Structures are given as structure tokens and as C-alpha cells.
mmCIF file with all atom_site columns, C-alpha atoms in Angstrom:
data_model
loop_
_atom_site.group_PDB
_atom_site.id
_atom_site.type_symbol
_atom_site.label_atom_id
_atom_site.label_alt_id
_atom_site.label_comp_id
_atom_site.label_asym_id
_atom_site.label_entity_id
_atom_site.label_seq_id
_atom_site.pdbx_PDB_ins_code
_atom_site.Cartn_x
_atom_site.Cartn_y
_atom_site.Cartn_z
_atom_site.occupancy
_atom_site.B_iso_or_equiv
_atom_site.pdbx_formal_charge
_atom_site.auth_seq_id
_atom_site.auth_comp_id
_atom_site.auth_asym_id
_atom_site.auth_atom_id
_atom_site.pdbx_PDB_model_num
ATOM 1   C CA . UNK B 1 1   ? 90.510  22.755 8.046   1.00 38.00 ? 1   UNK B CA 1
ATOM 2   C CA . UNK B 1 2   ? 93.691  23.818 9.731   1.00 36.00 ? 2   UNK B CA 1
ATOM 3   C CA . UNK B 1 3   ? 93.683  27.141 11.478  1.00 37.00 ? 3   UNK B CA 1
ATOM 4   C CA . UNK B 1 4   ? 96.441  29.586 10.725  1.00 33.00 ? 4   UNK B CA 1
ATOM 5   C CA . UNK B 1 5   ? 97.924  32.427 12.659  1.00 33.00 ? 5   UNK B CA 1
ATOM 6   C CA . UNK B 1 6   ? 100.512 34.935 11.474  1.00 33.00 ? 6   UNK B CA 1
ATOM 7   C CA . UNK B 1 7   ? 103.290 36.554 13.397  1.00 33.00 ? 7   UNK B CA 1
ATOM 8   C CA . UNK B 1 8   ? 104.505 39.593 11.507  1.00 32.00 ? 8   UNK B CA 1
ATOM 9   C CA . UNK B 1 9   ? 108.215 40.278 11.520  1.00 35.00 ? 9   UNK B CA 1
ATOM 10  C CA . UNK B 1 10  ? 109.655 43.628 10.597  1.00 31.00 ? 10  UNK B CA 1
ATOM 11  C CA . UNK B 1 11  ? 111.567 44.199 7.372   1.00 31.00 ? 11  UNK B CA 1
ATOM 12  C CA . UNK B 1 12  ? 113.718 41.414 6.077   1.00 34.00 ? 12  UNK B CA 1
ATOM 13  C CA . UNK B 1 13  ? 117.342 41.802 5.176   1.00 33.00 ? 13  UNK B CA 1
ATOM 14  C CA . UNK B 1 14  ? 117.257 43.367 1.696   1.00 31.00 ? 14  UNK B CA 1
ATOM 15  C CA . UNK B 1 15  ? 113.530 42.771 1.352   1.00 32.00 ? 15  UNK B CA 1
ATOM 16  C CA . UNK B 1 16  ? 110.135 44.004 2.460   1.00 30.00 ? 16  UNK B CA 1
ATOM 17  C CA . UNK B 1 17  ? 107.979 42.721 5.292   1.00 33.00 ? 17  UNK B CA 1
ATOM 18  C CA . UNK B 1 18  ? 107.494 39.033 5.944   1.00 37.00 ? 18  UNK B CA 1
ATOM 19  C CA . UNK B 1 19  ? 104.973 36.942 7.847   1.00 46.00 ? 19  UNK B CA 1
ATOM 20  C CA . UNK B 1 20  ? 105.971 33.891 9.833   1.00 52.00 ? 20  UNK B CA 1
ATOM 21  C CA . UNK B 1 21  ? 103.098 31.463 9.413   1.00 45.00 ? 21  UNK B CA 1
ATOM 22  C CA . UNK B 1 22  ? 102.462 28.315 11.394  1.00 38.00 ? 22  UNK B CA 1
ATOM 23  C CA . UNK B 1 23  ? 99.680  25.926 10.434  1.00 35.00 ? 23  UNK B CA 1
ATOM 24  C CA . UNK B 1 24  ? 97.369  25.103 13.313  1.00 36.00 ? 24  UNK B CA 1
ATOM 25  C CA . UNK B 1 25  ? 98.932  24.015 16.580  1.00 44.00 ? 25  UNK B CA 1
ATOM 26  C CA . UNK B 1 26  ? 100.725 20.911 15.339  1.00 50.00 ? 26  UNK B CA 1
ATOM 27  C CA . UNK B 1 27  ? 104.151 22.054 14.085  1.00 52.00 ? 27  UNK B CA 1
ATOM 28  C CA . UNK B 1 28  ? 105.273 18.445 13.582  1.00 51.00 ? 28  UNK B CA 1
ATOM 29  C CA . UNK B 1 29  ? 103.452 18.467 10.245  1.00 53.00 ? 29  UNK B CA 1
ATOM 30  C CA . UNK B 1 30  ? 106.475 20.179 8.675   1.00 56.00 ? 30  UNK B CA 1
ATOM 31  C CA . UNK B 1 31  ? 109.354 19.343 11.013  1.00 64.00 ? 31  UNK B CA 1
ATOM 32  C CA . UNK B 1 32  ? 112.755 18.664 9.450   1.00 77.00 ? 32  UNK B CA 1
ATOM 33  C CA . UNK B 1 33  ? 114.537 17.485 12.574  1.00 81.00 ? 33  UNK B CA 1
ATOM 34  C CA . UNK B 1 34  ? 113.263 14.011 13.366  1.00 79.00 ? 34  UNK B CA 1
ATOM 35  C CA . UNK B 1 35  ? 113.363 14.537 17.143  1.00 85.00 ? 35  UNK B CA 1
ATOM 36  C CA . UNK B 1 36  ? 113.212 18.325 17.602  1.00 88.00 ? 36  UNK B CA 1
ATOM 37  C CA . UNK B 1 37  ? 113.256 18.252 21.399  1.00 90.00 ? 37  UNK B CA 1
ATOM 38  C CA . UNK B 1 38  ? 111.156 20.089 23.962  1.00 91.00 ? 38  UNK B CA 1
ATOM 39  C CA . UNK B 1 39  ? 109.488 23.166 22.487  1.00 91.00 ? 39  UNK B CA 1
ATOM 40  C CA . UNK B 1 40  ? 110.731 26.483 23.855  1.00 92.00 ? 40  UNK B CA 1
ATOM 41  C CA . UNK B 1 41  ? 109.837 30.134 23.371  1.00 94.00 ? 41  UNK B CA 1
ATOM 42  C CA . UNK B 1 42  ? 111.719 31.970 20.652  1.00 95.00 ? 42  UNK B CA 1
ATOM 43  C CA . UNK B 1 43  ? 111.913 35.523 19.371  1.00 96.00 ? 43  UNK B CA 1
ATOM 44  C CA . UNK B 1 44  ? 112.501 36.236 15.683  1.00 94.00 ? 44  UNK B CA 1
ATOM 45  C CA . UNK B 1 45  ? 114.341 39.326 14.447  1.00 95.00 ? 45  UNK B CA 1
ATOM 46  C CA . UNK B 1 46  ? 115.510 40.652 11.110  1.00 94.00 ? 46  UNK B CA 1
ATOM 47  C CA . UNK B 1 47  ? 118.580 42.412 12.531  1.00 94.00 ? 47  UNK B CA 1
ATOM 48  C CA . UNK B 1 48  ? 120.748 42.850 15.603  1.00 96.00 ? 48  UNK B CA 1
ATOM 49  C CA . UNK B 1 49  ? 119.496 46.405 16.096  1.00 96.00 ? 49  UNK B CA 1
ATOM 50  C CA . UNK B 1 50  ? 115.867 45.288 16.050  1.00 96.00 ? 50  UNK B CA 1
ATOM 51  C CA . UNK B 1 51  ? 116.640 42.642 18.656  1.00 97.00 ? 51  UNK B CA 1
ATOM 52  C CA . UNK B 1 52  ? 118.217 45.217 20.962  1.00 97.00 ? 52  UNK B CA 1
ATOM 53  C CA . UNK B 1 53  ? 115.504 47.814 20.383  1.00 97.00 ? 53  UNK B CA 1
ATOM 54  C CA . UNK B 1 54  ? 112.658 45.439 21.264  1.00 96.00 ? 54  UNK B CA 1
ATOM 55  C CA . UNK B 1 55  ? 114.127 44.754 24.743  1.00 95.00 ? 55  UNK B CA 1
ATOM 56  C CA . UNK B 1 56  ? 112.540 41.320 24.830  1.00 95.00 ? 56  UNK B CA 1
ATOM 57  C CA . UNK B 1 57  ? 115.792 39.447 25.481  1.00 96.00 ? 57  UNK B CA 1
ATOM 58  C CA . UNK B 1 58  ? 119.170 40.533 26.929  1.00 96.00 ? 58  UNK B CA 1
ATOM 59  C CA . UNK B 1 59  ? 121.441 42.448 24.563  1.00 97.00 ? 59  UNK B CA 1
ATOM 60  C CA . UNK B 1 60  ? 124.185 39.842 24.924  1.00 97.00 ? 60  UNK B CA 1
ATOM 61  C CA . UNK B 1 61  ? 121.709 37.176 23.736  1.00 97.00 ? 61  UNK B CA 1
ATOM 62  C CA . UNK B 1 62  ? 121.007 39.341 20.662  1.00 97.00 ? 62  UNK B CA 1
ATOM 63  C CA . UNK B 1 63  ? 124.726 39.618 19.940  1.00 97.00 ? 63  UNK B CA 1
ATOM 64  C CA . UNK B 1 64  ? 125.249 35.868 20.321  1.00 95.00 ? 64  UNK B CA 1
ATOM 65  C CA . UNK B 1 65  ? 122.333 35.006 18.026  1.00 96.00 ? 65  UNK B CA 1
ATOM 66  C CA . UNK B 1 66  ? 123.417 37.530 15.389  1.00 96.00 ? 66  UNK B CA 1
ATOM 67  C CA . UNK B 1 67  ? 126.932 36.061 15.397  1.00 95.00 ? 67  UNK B CA 1
ATOM 68  C CA . UNK B 1 68  ? 125.513 32.542 14.985  1.00 93.00 ? 68  UNK B CA 1
ATOM 69  C CA . UNK B 1 69  ? 123.395 33.720 12.047  1.00 92.00 ? 69  UNK B CA 1
ATOM 70  C CA . UNK B 1 70  ? 126.442 35.219 10.305  1.00 91.00 ? 70  UNK B CA 1
ATOM 71  C CA . UNK B 1 71  ? 128.316 31.966 10.849  1.00 88.00 ? 71  UNK B CA 1
ATOM 72  C CA . UNK B 1 72  ? 125.403 30.028 9.380   1.00 84.00 ? 72  UNK B CA 1
ATOM 73  C CA . UNK B 1 73  ? 125.298 32.302 6.335   1.00 82.00 ? 73  UNK B CA 1
ATOM 74  C CA . UNK B 1 74  ? 129.041 31.983 5.740   1.00 79.00 ? 74  UNK B CA 1
ATOM 75  C CA . UNK B 1 75  ? 128.796 28.182 5.794   1.00 80.00 ? 75  UNK B CA 1
ATOM 76  C CA . UNK B 1 76  ? 125.444 27.850 4.050   1.00 84.00 ? 76  UNK B CA 1
ATOM 77  C CA . UNK B 1 77  ? 124.863 25.357 1.213   1.00 84.00 ? 77  UNK B CA 1
ATOM 78  C CA . UNK B 1 78  ? 126.287 26.247 -2.187  1.00 87.00 ? 78  UNK B CA 1
ATOM 79  C CA . UNK B 1 79  ? 124.327 25.787 -5.419  1.00 90.00 ? 79  UNK B CA 1
ATOM 80  C CA . UNK B 1 80  ? 125.619 25.741 -8.970  1.00 90.00 ? 80  UNK B CA 1
ATOM 81  C CA . UNK B 1 81  ? 122.727 27.761 -10.435 1.00 91.00 ? 81  UNK B CA 1
ATOM 82  C CA . UNK B 1 82  ? 120.288 30.392 -9.215  1.00 93.00 ? 82  UNK B CA 1
ATOM 83  C CA . UNK B 1 83  ? 117.328 28.248 -10.294 1.00 92.00 ? 83  UNK B CA 1
ATOM 84  C CA . UNK B 1 84  ? 118.652 25.248 -8.341  1.00 90.00 ? 84  UNK B CA 1
ATOM 85  C CA . UNK B 1 85  ? 118.954 27.299 -5.172  1.00 90.00 ? 85  UNK B CA 1
ATOM 86  C CA . UNK B 1 86  ? 115.526 28.854 -5.677  1.00 91.00 ? 86  UNK B CA 1
ATOM 87  C CA . UNK B 1 87  ? 113.913 25.430 -5.909  1.00 88.00 ? 87  UNK B CA 1
ATOM 88  C CA . UNK B 1 88  ? 114.552 25.215 -2.159  1.00 85.00 ? 88  UNK B CA 1
ATOM 89  C CA . UNK B 1 89  ? 114.410 28.811 -0.945  1.00 87.00 ? 89  UNK B CA 1
ATOM 90  C CA . UNK B 1 90  ? 112.091 30.479 -3.437  1.00 87.00 ? 90  UNK B CA 1
ATOM 91  C CA . UNK B 1 91  ? 112.313 33.250 -6.066  1.00 90.00 ? 91  UNK B CA 1
ATOM 92  C CA . UNK B 1 92  ? 114.487 36.143 -4.955  1.00 89.00 ? 92  UNK B CA 1
ATOM 93  C CA . UNK B 1 93  ? 115.752 34.260 -1.887  1.00 88.00 ? 93  UNK B CA 1
ATOM 94  C CA . UNK B 1 94  ? 119.176 33.333 -3.285  1.00 91.00 ? 94  UNK B CA 1
ATOM 95  C CA . UNK B 1 95  ? 122.206 35.547 -3.801  1.00 91.00 ? 95  UNK B CA 1
ATOM 96  C CA . UNK B 1 96  ? 125.472 35.155 -5.761  1.00 91.00 ? 96  UNK B CA 1
ATOM 97  C CA . UNK B 1 97  ? 128.620 34.559 -3.722  1.00 86.00 ? 97  UNK B CA 1
ATOM 98  C CA . UNK B 1 98  ? 132.283 33.833 -4.389  1.00 82.00 ? 98  UNK B CA 1
ATOM 99  C CA . UNK B 1 99  ? 134.450 31.162 -2.835  1.00 73.00 ? 99  UNK B CA 1
ATOM 100 C CA . UNK B 1 100 ? 137.643 32.204 -1.131  1.00 67.00 ? 100 UNK B CA 1
ATOM 101 C CA . UNK B 1 101 ? 140.995 32.080 -2.911  1.00 68.00 ? 101 UNK B CA 1
ATOM 102 C CA . UNK B 1 102 ? 139.525 32.178 -6.396  1.00 67.00 ? 102 UNK B CA 1
ATOM 103 C CA . UNK B 1 103 ? 137.470 29.022 -5.917  1.00 66.00 ? 103 UNK B CA 1
ATOM 104 C CA . UNK B 1 104 ? 134.730 30.187 -8.255  1.00 76.00 ? 104 UNK B CA 1
ATOM 105 C CA . UNK B 1 105 ? 131.241 31.548 -7.776  1.00 87.00 ? 105 UNK B CA 1
ATOM 106 C CA . UNK B 1 106 ? 128.035 29.936 -6.590  1.00 90.00 ? 106 UNK B CA 1
ATOM 107 C CA . UNK B 1 107 ? 124.543 30.767 -5.308  1.00 91.00 ? 107 UNK B CA 1
ATOM 108 C CA . UNK B 1 108 ? 123.519 30.655 -1.658  1.00 88.00 ? 108 UNK B CA 1
ATOM 109 C CA . UNK B 1 109 ? 120.348 31.228 0.399   1.00 88.00 ? 109 UNK B CA 1
ATOM 110 C CA . UNK B 1 110 ? 119.474 34.622 1.807   1.00 87.00 ? 110 UNK B CA 1
ATOM 111 C CA . UNK B 1 111 ? 119.016 34.473 5.563   1.00 89.00 ? 111 UNK B CA 1
ATOM 112 C CA . UNK B 1 112 ? 115.757 36.062 6.663   1.00 89.00 ? 112 UNK B CA 1
ATOM 113 C CA . UNK B 1 113 ? 117.000 36.929 10.144  1.00 92.00 ? 113 UNK B CA 1
ATOM 114 C CA . UNK B 1 114 ? 117.625 34.958 13.316  1.00 95.00 ? 114 UNK B CA 1
ATOM 115 C CA . UNK B 1 115 ? 115.870 33.543 16.346  1.00 95.00 ? 115 UNK B CA 1
ATOM 116 C CA . UNK B 1 116 ? 116.806 33.856 20.009  1.00 96.00 ? 116 UNK B CA 1
ATOM 117 C CA . UNK B 1 117 ? 115.620 31.557 22.785  1.00 95.00 ? 117 UNK B CA 1
ATOM 118 C CA . UNK B 1 118 ? 116.414 30.357 26.254  1.00 91.00 ? 118 UNK B CA 1
ATOM 119 C CA . UNK B 1 119 ? 117.889 26.882 26.316  1.00 88.00 ? 119 UNK B CA 1
ATOM 120 C CA . UNK B 1 120 ? 116.774 24.101 28.644  1.00 86.00 ? 120 UNK B CA 1
ATOM 121 C CA . UNK B 1 121 ? 119.889 24.681 30.765  1.00 87.00 ? 121 UNK B CA 1
ATOM 122 C CA . UNK B 1 122 ? 118.904 28.318 31.265  1.00 87.00 ? 122 UNK B CA 1
ATOM 123 C CA . UNK B 1 123 ? 121.374 29.836 28.828  1.00 91.00 ? 123 UNK B CA 1
ATOM 124 C CA . UNK B 1 124 ? 120.495 31.770 25.689  1.00 94.00 ? 124 UNK B CA 1
ATOM 125 C CA . UNK B 1 125 ? 120.929 30.382 22.194  1.00 93.00 ? 125 UNK B CA 1
ATOM 126 C CA . UNK B 1 126 ? 120.377 31.574 18.648  1.00 95.00 ? 126 UNK B CA 1
ATOM 127 C CA . UNK B 1 127 ? 120.561 30.486 15.029  1.00 94.00 ? 127 UNK B CA 1
ATOM 128 C CA . UNK B 1 128 ? 120.021 31.942 11.603  1.00 93.00 ? 128 UNK B CA 1
ATOM 129 C CA . UNK B 1 129 ? 116.566 31.535 10.073  1.00 92.00 ? 129 UNK B CA 1
ATOM 130 C CA . UNK B 1 130 ? 115.542 30.956 6.480   1.00 89.00 ? 130 UNK B CA 1
ATOM 131 C CA . UNK B 1 131 ? 112.424 30.199 4.491   1.00 86.00 ? 131 UNK B CA 1
ATOM 132 C CA . UNK B 1 132 ? 111.923 26.879 2.723   1.00 84.00 ? 132 UNK B CA 1
ATOM 133 C CA . UNK B 1 133 ? 109.940 27.551 -0.427  1.00 80.00 ? 133 UNK B CA 1
ATOM 134 C CA . UNK B 1 134 ? 108.755 23.956 -0.717  1.00 78.00 ? 134 UNK B CA 1
ATOM 135 C CA . UNK B 1 135 ? 106.394 24.173 2.242   1.00 81.00 ? 135 UNK B CA 1
ATOM 136 C CA . UNK B 1 136 ? 106.422 27.914 2.957   1.00 82.00 ? 136 UNK B CA 1
ATOM 137 C CA . UNK B 1 137 ? 107.740 27.382 6.474   1.00 86.00 ? 137 UNK B CA 1
ATOM 138 C CA . UNK B 1 138 ? 110.544 29.127 8.336   1.00 90.00 ? 138 UNK B CA 1
ATOM 139 C CA . UNK B 1 139 ? 113.375 27.045 9.773   1.00 90.00 ? 139 UNK B CA 1
ATOM 140 C CA . UNK B 1 140 ? 116.550 27.531 11.723  1.00 91.00 ? 140 UNK B CA 1
ATOM 141 C CA . UNK B 1 141 ? 119.732 26.592 9.912   1.00 86.00 ? 141 UNK B CA 1
ATOM 142 C CA . UNK B 1 142 ? 119.771 23.223 11.696  1.00 85.00 ? 142 UNK B CA 1
ATOM 143 C CA . UNK B 1 143 ? 116.339 22.367 10.290  1.00 87.00 ? 143 UNK B CA 1
ATOM 144 C CA . UNK B 1 144 ? 114.135 23.270 13.264  1.00 90.00 ? 144 UNK B CA 1
ATOM 145 C CA . UNK B 1 145 ? 110.670 24.541 12.310  1.00 91.00 ? 145 UNK B CA 1
ATOM 146 C CA . UNK B 1 146 ? 109.839 27.967 13.756  1.00 93.00 ? 146 UNK B CA 1
ATOM 147 C CA . UNK B 1 147 ? 106.122 28.098 14.475  1.00 90.00 ? 147 UNK B CA 1
ATOM 148 C CA . UNK B 1 148 ? 103.441 30.035 16.308  1.00 89.00 ? 148 UNK B CA 1
ATOM 149 C CA . UNK B 1 149 ? 101.543 28.339 19.122  1.00 87.00 ? 149 UNK B CA 1
ATOM 150 C CA . UNK B 1 150 ? 97.902  28.926 18.224  1.00 85.00 ? 150 UNK B CA 1
ATOM 151 C CA . UNK B 1 151 ? 96.672  28.914 21.824  1.00 86.00 ? 151 UNK B CA 1
ATOM 152 C CA . UNK B 1 152 ? 99.186  31.424 23.212  1.00 85.00 ? 152 UNK B CA 1
ATOM 153 C CA . UNK B 1 153 ? 100.378 33.344 20.143  1.00 86.00 ? 153 UNK B CA 1
ATOM 154 C CA . UNK B 1 154 ? 103.982 32.701 21.197  1.00 89.00 ? 154 UNK B CA 1
ATOM 155 C CA . UNK B 1 155 ? 106.713 31.842 18.715  1.00 92.00 ? 155 UNK B CA 1
ATOM 156 C CA . UNK B 1 156 ? 108.123 28.381 19.450  1.00 93.00 ? 156 UNK B CA 1
ATOM 157 C CA . UNK B 1 157 ? 110.895 26.101 18.224  1.00 93.00 ? 157 UNK B CA 1
ATOM 158 C CA . UNK B 1 158 ? 112.132 22.677 19.300  1.00 92.00 ? 158 UNK B CA 1
ATOM 159 C CA . UNK B 1 159 ? 115.214 23.001 21.520  1.00 92.00 ? 159 UNK B CA 1
ATOM 160 C CA . UNK B 1 160 ? 117.319 21.139 18.943  1.00 91.00 ? 160 UNK B CA 1
ATOM 161 C CA . UNK B 1 161 ? 116.566 23.924 16.495  1.00 91.00 ? 161 UNK B CA 1
ATOM 162 C CA . UNK B 1 162 ? 119.449 25.753 18.178  1.00 92.00 ? 162 UNK B CA 1
ATOM 163 C CA . UNK B 1 163 ? 121.952 23.018 17.265  1.00 90.00 ? 163 UNK B CA 1
ATOM 164 C CA . UNK B 1 164 ? 124.657 23.791 14.736  1.00 84.00 ? 164 UNK B CA 1
ATOM 165 C CA . UNK B 1 165 ? 123.487 22.601 11.300  1.00 79.00 ? 165 UNK B CA 1
ATOM 166 C CA . UNK B 1 166 ? 124.682 19.248 9.975   1.00 69.00 ? 166 UNK B CA 1
ATOM 167 C CA . UNK B 1 167 ? 125.948 20.986 6.870   1.00 54.00 ? 167 UNK B CA 1
ATOM 168 C CA . UNK B 1 168 ? 128.940 22.233 8.896   1.00 44.00 ? 168 UNK B CA 1
ATOM 169 C CA . UNK B 1 169 ? 130.324 18.714 8.977   1.00 46.00 ? 169 UNK B CA 1
ATOM 170 C CA . UNK B 1 170 ? 129.504 17.890 5.368   1.00 47.00 ? 170 UNK B CA 1
ATOM 171 C CA . UNK B 1 171 ? 131.878 18.441 2.450   1.00 48.00 ? 171 UNK B CA 1
ATOM 172 C CA . UNK B 1 172 ? 131.329 21.959 1.133   1.00 59.00 ? 172 UNK B CA 1
ATOM 173 C CA . UNK B 1 173 ? 130.584 20.892 -2.418  1.00 73.00 ? 173 UNK B CA 1
ATOM 174 C CA . UNK B 1 174 ? 128.494 22.906 -4.828  1.00 79.00 ? 174 UNK B CA 1
ATOM 175 C CA . UNK B 1 175 ? 125.087 21.287 -5.016  1.00 78.00 ? 175 UNK B CA 1
ATOM 176 C CA . UNK B 1 176 ? 123.385 20.363 -8.257  1.00 79.00 ? 176 UNK B CA 1
ATOM 177 C CA . UNK B 1 177 ? 119.702 19.796 -8.946  1.00 74.00 ? 177 UNK B CA 1
ATOM 178 C CA . UNK B 1 178 ? 120.014 16.074 -8.176  1.00 71.00 ? 178 UNK B CA 1
ATOM 179 C CA . UNK B 1 179 ? 121.468 16.781 -4.737  1.00 67.00 ? 179 UNK B CA 1
ATOM 180 C CA . UNK B 1 180 ? 118.691 19.285 -4.062  1.00 66.00 ? 180 UNK B CA 1
ATOM 181 C CA . UNK B 1 181 ? 116.129 16.575 -4.713  1.00 61.00 ? 181 UNK B CA 1
ATOM 182 C CA . UNK B 1 182 ? 117.907 14.114 -2.427  1.00 57.00 ? 182 UNK B CA 1
ATOM 183 C CA . UNK B 1 183 ? 118.873 16.429 0.430   1.00 59.00 ? 183 UNK B CA 1
ATOM 184 C CA . UNK B 1 184 ? 117.614 19.991 0.098   1.00 62.00 ? 184 UNK B CA 1
ATOM 185 C CA . UNK B 1 185 ? 118.922 22.927 2.086   1.00 68.00 ? 185 UNK B CA 1
ATOM 186 C CA . UNK B 1 186 ? 120.077 23.319 5.664   1.00 68.00 ? 186 UNK B CA 1
ATOM 187 C CA . UNK B 1 187 ? 119.275 20.592 8.158   1.00 59.00 ? 187 UNK B CA 1
ATOM 188 C CA . UNK B 1 188 ? 120.130 17.204 6.714   1.00 51.00 ? 188 UNK B CA 1
ATOM 189 C CA . UNK B 1 189 ? 118.242 15.189 9.311   1.00 46.00 ? 189 UNK B CA 1
ATOM 190 C CA . UNK B 1 190 ? 115.264 13.126 8.223   1.00 37.00 ? 190 UNK B CA 1
ATOM 191 C CA . UNK B 1 191 ? 112.006 15.065 8.286   1.00 40.00 ? 191 UNK B CA 1
ATOM 192 C CA . UNK B 1 192 ? 108.815 13.873 9.937   1.00 38.00 ? 192 UNK B CA 1
ATOM 193 C CA . UNK B 1 193 ? 107.037 14.310 6.604   1.00 39.00 ? 193 UNK B CA 1
ATOM 194 C CA . UNK B 1 194 ? 109.387 12.045 4.686   1.00 36.00 ? 194 UNK B CA 1
ATOM 195 C CA . UNK B 1 195 ? 109.284 9.323  7.340   1.00 33.00 ? 195 UNK B CA 1
ATOM 196 C CA . UNK B 1 196 ? 105.571 8.867  6.799   1.00 33.00 ? 196 UNK B CA 1
ATOM 197 C CA . UNK B 1 197 ? 104.186 10.360 9.984   1.00 31.00 ? 197 UNK B CA 1
ATOM 198 C CA . UNK B 1 198 ? 104.544 12.894 12.734  1.00 28.00 ? 198 UNK B CA 1
ATOM 199 C CA . UNK B 1 199 ? 107.066 12.184 15.455  1.00 27.00 ? 199 UNK B CA 1
ATOM 200 C CA . UNK B 1 200 ? 105.736 15.024 17.565  1.00 26.00 ? 200 UNK B CA 1
ATOM 201 C CA . UNK B 1 201 ? 107.329 17.780 19.606  1.00 24.00 ? 201 UNK B CA 1
ATOM 202 C CA . UNK B 1 202 ? 108.286 17.559 23.226  1.00 28.00 ? 202 UNK B CA 1
ATOM 203 C CA . UNK B 1 203 ? 106.566 19.762 25.780  1.00 29.00 ? 203 UNK B CA 1
#
């Protein structure tokens, strides 16, 4: 039986408390990015103010990560119906939005916060974070699984989890149920699950 450990975050944006759960100490079980890169420490926050108040990372790293999360949210996938969006992100995790210049309305995922981490080159990076209802995991907007190292209790993510999501370069079309089945939410790279086996994490 897999062991589980929970890292409790503070209040979500527009919601109550949330737990970030990682199954055992093999995060590759639910990885979306095929080659997630060397695992690095990460800190998860629900807001910019929380990030600054905790004093775990530099304030400028908090600001950078918060800005990246807002950018992710603005360019997040669009869904034609609430139910279609919630098939990926879960009940209550989608919100109505309007396209610019009278382009119509759509539904989009609610970001649960953002992560901050030190990159392999020594700099700080950050990305928005969201929950995928289909496996209950938390991911960055590029598809990197955010997990808790069972042995140390530290929050970890593959270094490529800080990459800009593939969806930025994809046509911003409103997604239907058929496209949800074929692609899903953020992070269009092949997942380790769908390729029939674990590719593993670096580090």
C-alpha cells in the first residue's frame, strides 16, 4: 500500500483550506511532463502576501512567481461549458470568463495558488498551480507534478515544472468535451501514465 503524506496549504483563492497530497515517494506515478527534469525544492502559496509573510524565499521571488501565475491564469485553457471544464479540474474549480473585444464567454480553471523554487542555474522561478480532478494531484501550469518527498517532508517539483506551459503556443480555441478527452488541461506533453510506464524523476 502506498504511503501518503499531506502538506497543508493555507486558504485557497476564493475557497477554504486545501491539502497538497503526494502518494508515496514516487511522484512519477502521476507525472504529466514526460521528462520532468531534476527534482528541486518548491514552496507553495495561495497568495503573494502569504509568500512574503512566510519569509521562506526572497520577496522578489514571490513577486516573480505571482506575476507568472497571473499570466498563466490569463492564458489558461478555455472550455465551452462549466461541466466540460470541471471534468478536468473538479466541481467548483472553474469560473466564467469573457474574451476580450466581445469574443464571447467561456469557462476557465481556478488557479489554486503558485509555487516558487530555485532553478538549477541558481535563479528563482515560479508558476501557477492548479488541481487536476482526474487524479487528485496538484500541477504547475506546464504540467509538472507538485509532490511531497516522503523521507524529508519537503515539497518538490521537477525543474521543467517551471517552464511556460505549452498551451501558450497553441491556438486559443474554446475546448469541447472531445478535446478534453484527447488533451485535457494545462501541460500538453505526454504523461508517464499514458505512455505505459514511469519515466522517473531526475535527482
